[in-house]
PDB file of C-alpha atoms in Angstrom:
ATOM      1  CA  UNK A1293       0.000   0.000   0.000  1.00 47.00           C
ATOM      2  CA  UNK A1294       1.475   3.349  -1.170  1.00 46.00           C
ATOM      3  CA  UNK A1295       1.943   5.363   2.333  1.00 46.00           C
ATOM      4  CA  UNK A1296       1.229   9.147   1.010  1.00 47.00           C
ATOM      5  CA  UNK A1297       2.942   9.994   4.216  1.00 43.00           C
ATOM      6  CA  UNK A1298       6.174   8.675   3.547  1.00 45.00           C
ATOM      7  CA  UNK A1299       9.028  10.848   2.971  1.00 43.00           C
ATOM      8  CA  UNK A1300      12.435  10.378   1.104  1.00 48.00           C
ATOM      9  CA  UNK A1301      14.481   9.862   4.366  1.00 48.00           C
ATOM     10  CA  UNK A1302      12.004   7.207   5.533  1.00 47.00           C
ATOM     11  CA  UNK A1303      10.352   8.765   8.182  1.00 43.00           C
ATOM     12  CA  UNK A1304       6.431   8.921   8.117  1.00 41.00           C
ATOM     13  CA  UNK A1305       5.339  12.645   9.362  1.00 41.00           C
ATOM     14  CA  UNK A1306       1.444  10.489  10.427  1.00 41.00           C
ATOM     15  CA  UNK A1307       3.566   8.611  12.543  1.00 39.00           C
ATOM     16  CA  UNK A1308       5.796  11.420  13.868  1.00 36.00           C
ATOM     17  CA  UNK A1309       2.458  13.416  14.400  1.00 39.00           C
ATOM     18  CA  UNK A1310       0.999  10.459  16.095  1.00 42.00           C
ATOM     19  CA  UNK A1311       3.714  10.226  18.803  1.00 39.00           C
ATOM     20  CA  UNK A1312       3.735  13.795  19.408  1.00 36.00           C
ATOM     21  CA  UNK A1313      -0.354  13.955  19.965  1.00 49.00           C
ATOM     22  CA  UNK A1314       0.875  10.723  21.784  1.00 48.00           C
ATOM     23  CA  UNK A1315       2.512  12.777  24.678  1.00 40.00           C
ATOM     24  CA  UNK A1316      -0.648  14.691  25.702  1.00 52.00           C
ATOM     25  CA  UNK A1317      -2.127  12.745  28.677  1.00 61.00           C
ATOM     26  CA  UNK A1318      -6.312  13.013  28.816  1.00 87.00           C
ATOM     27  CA  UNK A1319      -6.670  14.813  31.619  1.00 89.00           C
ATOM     28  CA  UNK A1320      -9.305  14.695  33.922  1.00 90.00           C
ATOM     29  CA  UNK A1321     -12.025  17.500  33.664  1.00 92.00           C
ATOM     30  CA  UNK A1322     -10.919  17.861  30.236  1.00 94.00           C
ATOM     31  CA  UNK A1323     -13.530  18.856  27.473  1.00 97.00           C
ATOM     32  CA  UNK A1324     -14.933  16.524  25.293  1.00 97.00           C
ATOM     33  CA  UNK A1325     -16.228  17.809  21.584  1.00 96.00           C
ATOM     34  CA  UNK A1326     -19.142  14.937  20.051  1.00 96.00           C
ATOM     35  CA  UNK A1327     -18.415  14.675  16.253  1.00 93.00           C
ATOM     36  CA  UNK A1328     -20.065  12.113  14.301  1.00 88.00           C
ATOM     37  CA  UNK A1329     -22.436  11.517  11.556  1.00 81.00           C
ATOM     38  CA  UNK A1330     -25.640  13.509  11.050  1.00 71.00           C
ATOM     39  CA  UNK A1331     -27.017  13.754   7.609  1.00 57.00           C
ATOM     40  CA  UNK A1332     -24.586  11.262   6.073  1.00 51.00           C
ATOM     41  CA  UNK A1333     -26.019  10.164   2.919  1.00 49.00           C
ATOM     42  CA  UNK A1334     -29.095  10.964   3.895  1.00 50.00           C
ATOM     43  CA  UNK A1335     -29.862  14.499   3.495  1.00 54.00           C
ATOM     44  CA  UNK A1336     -33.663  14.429   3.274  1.00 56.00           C
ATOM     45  CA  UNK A1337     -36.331  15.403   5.653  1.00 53.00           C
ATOM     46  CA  UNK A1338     -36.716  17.944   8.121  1.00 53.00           C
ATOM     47  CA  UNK A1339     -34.971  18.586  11.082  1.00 49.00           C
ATOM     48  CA  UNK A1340     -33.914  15.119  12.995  1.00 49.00           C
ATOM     49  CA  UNK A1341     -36.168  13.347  10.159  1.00 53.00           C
ATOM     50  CA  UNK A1342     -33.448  14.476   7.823  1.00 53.00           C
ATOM     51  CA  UNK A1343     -30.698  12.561   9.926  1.00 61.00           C
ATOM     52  CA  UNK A1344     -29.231   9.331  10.702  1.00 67.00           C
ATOM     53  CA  UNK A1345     -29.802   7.576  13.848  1.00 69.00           C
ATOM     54  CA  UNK A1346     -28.045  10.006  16.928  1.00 73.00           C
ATOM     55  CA  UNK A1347     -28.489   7.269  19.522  1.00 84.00           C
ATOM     56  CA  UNK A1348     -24.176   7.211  19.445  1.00 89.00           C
ATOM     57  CA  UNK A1349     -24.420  10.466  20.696  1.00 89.00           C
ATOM     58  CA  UNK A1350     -25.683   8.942  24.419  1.00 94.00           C
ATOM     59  CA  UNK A1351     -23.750   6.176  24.164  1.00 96.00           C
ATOM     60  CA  UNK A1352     -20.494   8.000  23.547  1.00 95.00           C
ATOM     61  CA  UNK A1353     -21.507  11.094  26.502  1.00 96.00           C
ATOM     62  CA  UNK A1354     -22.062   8.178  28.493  1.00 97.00           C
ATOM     63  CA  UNK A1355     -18.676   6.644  27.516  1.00 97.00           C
ATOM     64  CA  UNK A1356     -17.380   9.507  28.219  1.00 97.00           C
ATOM     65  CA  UNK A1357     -18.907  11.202  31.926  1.00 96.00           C
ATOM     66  CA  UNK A1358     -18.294   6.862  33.147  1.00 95.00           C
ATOM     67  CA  UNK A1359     -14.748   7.771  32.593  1.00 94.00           C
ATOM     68  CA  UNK A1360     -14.859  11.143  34.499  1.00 95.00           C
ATOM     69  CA  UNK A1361     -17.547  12.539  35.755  1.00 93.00           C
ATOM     70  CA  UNK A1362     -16.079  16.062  35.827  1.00 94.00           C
ATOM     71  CA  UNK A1363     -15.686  16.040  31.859  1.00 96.00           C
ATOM     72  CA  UNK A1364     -17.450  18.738  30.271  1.00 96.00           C
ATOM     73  CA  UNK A1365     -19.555  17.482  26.815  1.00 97.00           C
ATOM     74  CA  UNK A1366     -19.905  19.609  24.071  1.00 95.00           C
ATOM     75  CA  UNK A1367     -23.030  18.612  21.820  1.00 93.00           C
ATOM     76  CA  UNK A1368     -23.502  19.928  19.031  1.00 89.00           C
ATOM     77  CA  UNK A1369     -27.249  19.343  18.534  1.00 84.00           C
ATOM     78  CA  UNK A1370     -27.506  21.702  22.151  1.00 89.00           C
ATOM     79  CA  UNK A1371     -25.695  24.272  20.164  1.00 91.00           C
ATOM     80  CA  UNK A1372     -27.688  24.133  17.450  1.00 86.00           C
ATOM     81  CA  UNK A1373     -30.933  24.284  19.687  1.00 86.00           C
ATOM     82  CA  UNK A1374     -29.194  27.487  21.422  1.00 91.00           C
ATOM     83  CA  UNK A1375     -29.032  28.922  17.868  1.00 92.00           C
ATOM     84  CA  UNK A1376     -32.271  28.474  16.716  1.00 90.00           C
ATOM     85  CA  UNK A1377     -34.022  30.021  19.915  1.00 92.00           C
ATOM     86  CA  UNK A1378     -31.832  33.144  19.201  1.00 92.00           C
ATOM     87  CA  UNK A1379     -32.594  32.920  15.238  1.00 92.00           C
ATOM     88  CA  UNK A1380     -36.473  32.043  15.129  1.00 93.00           C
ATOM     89  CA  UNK A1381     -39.181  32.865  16.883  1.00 93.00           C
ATOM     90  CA  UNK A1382     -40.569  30.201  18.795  1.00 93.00           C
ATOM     91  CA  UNK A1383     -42.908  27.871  17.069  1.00 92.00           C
ATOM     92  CA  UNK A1384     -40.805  28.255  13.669  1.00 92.00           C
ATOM     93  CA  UNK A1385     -41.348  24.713  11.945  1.00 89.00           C
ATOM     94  CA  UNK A1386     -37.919  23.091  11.351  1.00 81.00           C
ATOM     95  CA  UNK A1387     -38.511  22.954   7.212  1.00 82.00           C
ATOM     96  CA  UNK A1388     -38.640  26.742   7.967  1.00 88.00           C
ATOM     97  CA  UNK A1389     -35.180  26.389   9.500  1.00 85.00           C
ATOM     98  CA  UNK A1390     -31.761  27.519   8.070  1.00 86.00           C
ATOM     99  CA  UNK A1391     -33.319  28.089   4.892  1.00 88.00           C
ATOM    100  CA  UNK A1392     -30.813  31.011   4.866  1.00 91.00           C
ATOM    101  CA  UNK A1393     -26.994  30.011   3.975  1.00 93.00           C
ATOM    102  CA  UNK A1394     -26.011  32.850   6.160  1.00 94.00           C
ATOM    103  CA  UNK A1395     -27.662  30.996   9.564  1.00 92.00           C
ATOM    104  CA  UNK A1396     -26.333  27.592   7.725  1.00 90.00           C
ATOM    105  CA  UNK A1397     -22.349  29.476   7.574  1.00 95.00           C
ATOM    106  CA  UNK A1398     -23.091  30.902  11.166  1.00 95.00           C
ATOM    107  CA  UNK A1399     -24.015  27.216  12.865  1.00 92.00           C
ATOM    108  CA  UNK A1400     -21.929  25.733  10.707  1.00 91.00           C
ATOM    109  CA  UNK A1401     -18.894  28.158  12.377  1.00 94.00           C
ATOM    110  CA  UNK A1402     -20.142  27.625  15.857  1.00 93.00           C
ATOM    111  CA  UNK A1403     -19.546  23.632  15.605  1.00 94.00           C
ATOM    112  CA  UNK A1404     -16.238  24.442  14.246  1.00 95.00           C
ATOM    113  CA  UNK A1405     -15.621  26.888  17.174  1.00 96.00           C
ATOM    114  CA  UNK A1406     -16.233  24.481  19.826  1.00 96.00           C
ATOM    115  CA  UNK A1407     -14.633  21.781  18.378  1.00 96.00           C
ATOM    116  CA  UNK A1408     -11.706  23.808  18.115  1.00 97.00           C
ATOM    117  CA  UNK A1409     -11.687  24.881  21.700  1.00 97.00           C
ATOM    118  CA  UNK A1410     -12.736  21.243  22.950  1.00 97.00           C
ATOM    119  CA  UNK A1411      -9.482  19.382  24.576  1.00 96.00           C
ATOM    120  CA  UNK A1412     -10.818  16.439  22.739  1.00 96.00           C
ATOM    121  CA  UNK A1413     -12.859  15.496  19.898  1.00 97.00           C
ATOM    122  CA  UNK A1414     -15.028  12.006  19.696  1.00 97.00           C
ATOM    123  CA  UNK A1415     -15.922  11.373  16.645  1.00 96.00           C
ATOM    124  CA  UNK A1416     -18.135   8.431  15.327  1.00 94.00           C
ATOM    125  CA  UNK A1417     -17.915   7.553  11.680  1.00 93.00           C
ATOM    126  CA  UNK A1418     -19.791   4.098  10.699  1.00 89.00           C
ATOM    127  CA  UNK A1419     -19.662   6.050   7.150  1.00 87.00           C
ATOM    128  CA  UNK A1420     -18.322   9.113   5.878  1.00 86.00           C
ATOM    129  CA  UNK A1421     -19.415  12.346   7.201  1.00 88.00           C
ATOM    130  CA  UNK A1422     -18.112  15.820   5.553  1.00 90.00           C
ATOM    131  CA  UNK A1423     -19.053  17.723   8.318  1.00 88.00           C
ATOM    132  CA  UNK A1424     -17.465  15.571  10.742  1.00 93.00           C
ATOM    133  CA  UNK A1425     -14.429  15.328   8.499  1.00 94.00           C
ATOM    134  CA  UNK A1426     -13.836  19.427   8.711  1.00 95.00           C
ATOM    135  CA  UNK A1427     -14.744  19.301  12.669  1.00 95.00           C
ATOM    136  CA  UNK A1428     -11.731  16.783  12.686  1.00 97.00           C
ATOM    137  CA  UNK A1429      -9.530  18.982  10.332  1.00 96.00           C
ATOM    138  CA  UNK A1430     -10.219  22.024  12.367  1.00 96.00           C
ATOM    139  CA  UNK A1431      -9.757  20.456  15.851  1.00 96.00           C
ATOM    140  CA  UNK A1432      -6.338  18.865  14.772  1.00 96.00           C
ATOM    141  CA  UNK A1433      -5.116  22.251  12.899  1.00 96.00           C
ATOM    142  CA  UNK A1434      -5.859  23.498  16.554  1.00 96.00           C
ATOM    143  CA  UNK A1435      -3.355  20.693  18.102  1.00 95.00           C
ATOM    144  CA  UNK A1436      -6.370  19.043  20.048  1.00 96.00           C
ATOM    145  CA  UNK A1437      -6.582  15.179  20.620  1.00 96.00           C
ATOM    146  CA  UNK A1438      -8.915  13.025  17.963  1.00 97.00           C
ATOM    147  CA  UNK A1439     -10.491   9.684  18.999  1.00 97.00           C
ATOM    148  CA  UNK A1440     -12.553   8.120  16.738  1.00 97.00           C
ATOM    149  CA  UNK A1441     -15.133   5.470  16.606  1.00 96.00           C
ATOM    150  CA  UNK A1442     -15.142   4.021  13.237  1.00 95.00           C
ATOM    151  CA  UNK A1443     -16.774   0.936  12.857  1.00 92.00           C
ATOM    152  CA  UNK A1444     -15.863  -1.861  10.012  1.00 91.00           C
ATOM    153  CA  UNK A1445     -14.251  -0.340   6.629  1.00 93.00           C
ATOM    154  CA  UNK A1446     -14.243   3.417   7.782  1.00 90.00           C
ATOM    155  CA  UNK A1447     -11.012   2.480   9.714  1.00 93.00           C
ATOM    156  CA  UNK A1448      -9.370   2.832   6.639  1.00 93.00           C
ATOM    157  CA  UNK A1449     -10.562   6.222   5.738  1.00 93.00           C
ATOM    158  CA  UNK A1450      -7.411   8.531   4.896  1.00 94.00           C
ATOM    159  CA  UNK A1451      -9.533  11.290   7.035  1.00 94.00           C
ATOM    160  CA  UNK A1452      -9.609   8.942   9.991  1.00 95.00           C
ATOM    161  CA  UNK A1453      -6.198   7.333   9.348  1.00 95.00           C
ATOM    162  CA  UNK A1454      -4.363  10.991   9.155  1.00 95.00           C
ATOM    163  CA  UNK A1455      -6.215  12.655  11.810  1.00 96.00           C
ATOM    164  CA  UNK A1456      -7.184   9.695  14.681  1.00 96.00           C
ATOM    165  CA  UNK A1457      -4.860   9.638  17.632  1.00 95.00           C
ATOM    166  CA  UNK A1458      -6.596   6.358  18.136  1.00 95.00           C
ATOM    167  CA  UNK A1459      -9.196   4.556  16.320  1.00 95.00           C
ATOM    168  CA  UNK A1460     -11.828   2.449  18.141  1.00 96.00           C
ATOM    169  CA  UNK A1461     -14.193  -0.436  16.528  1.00 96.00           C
ATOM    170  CA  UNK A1462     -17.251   0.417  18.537  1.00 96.00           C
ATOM    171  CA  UNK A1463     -17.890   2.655  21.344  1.00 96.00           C
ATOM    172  CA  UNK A1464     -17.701   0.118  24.135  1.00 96.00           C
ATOM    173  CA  UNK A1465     -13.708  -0.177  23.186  1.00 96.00           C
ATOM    174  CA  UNK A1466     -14.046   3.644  23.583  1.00 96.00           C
ATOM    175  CA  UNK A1467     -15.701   3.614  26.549  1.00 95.00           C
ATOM    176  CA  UNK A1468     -12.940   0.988  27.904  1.00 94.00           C
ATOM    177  CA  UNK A1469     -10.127   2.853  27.068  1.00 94.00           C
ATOM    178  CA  UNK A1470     -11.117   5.922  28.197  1.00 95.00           C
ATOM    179  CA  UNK A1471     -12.135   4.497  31.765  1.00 91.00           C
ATOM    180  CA  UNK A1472      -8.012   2.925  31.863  1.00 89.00           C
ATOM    181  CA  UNK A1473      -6.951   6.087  30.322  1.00 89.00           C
ATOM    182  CA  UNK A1474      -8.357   9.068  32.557  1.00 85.00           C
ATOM    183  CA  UNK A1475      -8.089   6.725  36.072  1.00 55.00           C
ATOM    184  CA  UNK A1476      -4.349   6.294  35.183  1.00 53.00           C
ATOM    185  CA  UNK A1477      -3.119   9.979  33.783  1.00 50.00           C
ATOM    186  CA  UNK A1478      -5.737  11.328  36.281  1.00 47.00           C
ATOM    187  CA  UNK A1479      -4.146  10.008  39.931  1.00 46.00           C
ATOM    188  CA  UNK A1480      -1.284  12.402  41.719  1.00 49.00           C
TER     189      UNK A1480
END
């Protein structure tokens, strides 16, 4: 398999990037960014009828507080809800809702923001997402640490592969390393 990573000398800057993201311990209290898949393929419908199943979204906050319960979890759908109270009156119907690429660039922004500004992004990818894919991007332009969830063939996804400081099969494996990871770098 060609490595598009691989440089002349021999060194691979993925795997030089991996062991310096390595070195940051998960601390506890940290802040924990939810990523994953929301439209997908499937970008019909209105408002949560125009999504894929978000039931990973419990699971992984779940994961997540288990691990330490003074984590702070950033969802993105709560952000969103924030938004829309402060864009539309109340009562708006959803089809009514970001109709206007202006409120689409503005919540589209304020998911970027916070996954920027999260310690850590979780991301779940059982298939491609591109908004998930630039949350990643932005998150690891801003040096934070990227666990993913990615189930099956997405594993091999060059987004996952250059951007995952570790890649997890399900979210239980999450869940399990995170519990061993935050009780260890967490004690005095």
């Amino acid at each position: 398999c060609l490595n598009p990573w691989q440089r002349q000398d021999g060194a691979s800057q993925q795997a030089r990037v991996h062991e310096r993201r390595s070195a940051m311990p998960l601390a506890a209290g940290s802040s924990y960014f939810l990523s994953g898949v929301m439209q997908g393929k499937k970008a019909d419908g209105d408002g949560i009828a125009g999504t894929v199943p978000q039931d990973y979204r419990q699971q992984m906050r779940a994961a997540i507080v288990a691990a330490d319960a003074s984590a702070t979890v950033v969802e993105p759908w709560d952000l969103l809800a924030a938004l829309c109270q402060e864009l539309y009156p109340e009562g708006t119907p959803q089809a009514d809702m970001f109709c206007d690429n202006a409120h689409v660039k503005r919540a589209f922004s304020m998911c970027m923001d916070a996954a920027a500004a999260a310690d850590v992004v979780v991301s779940y990818l059982p298939e491609a997402s591109m908004g998930s894919a630039v949350e990643i991007h932005t998150a690891h332009a801003a040096g934070k640490t990227i666990l993913v969830v990615a189930p099956g063939t997405m594993a091999q996804n060059w987004v996952v592969r250059s951007y995952a400081e570790r890649t997890f099969a399900s979210i239980e494996e999450l869940g399990t390393w995170l519990s061993a990871t935050v009780a260890v770098e967490s004690k005095p």
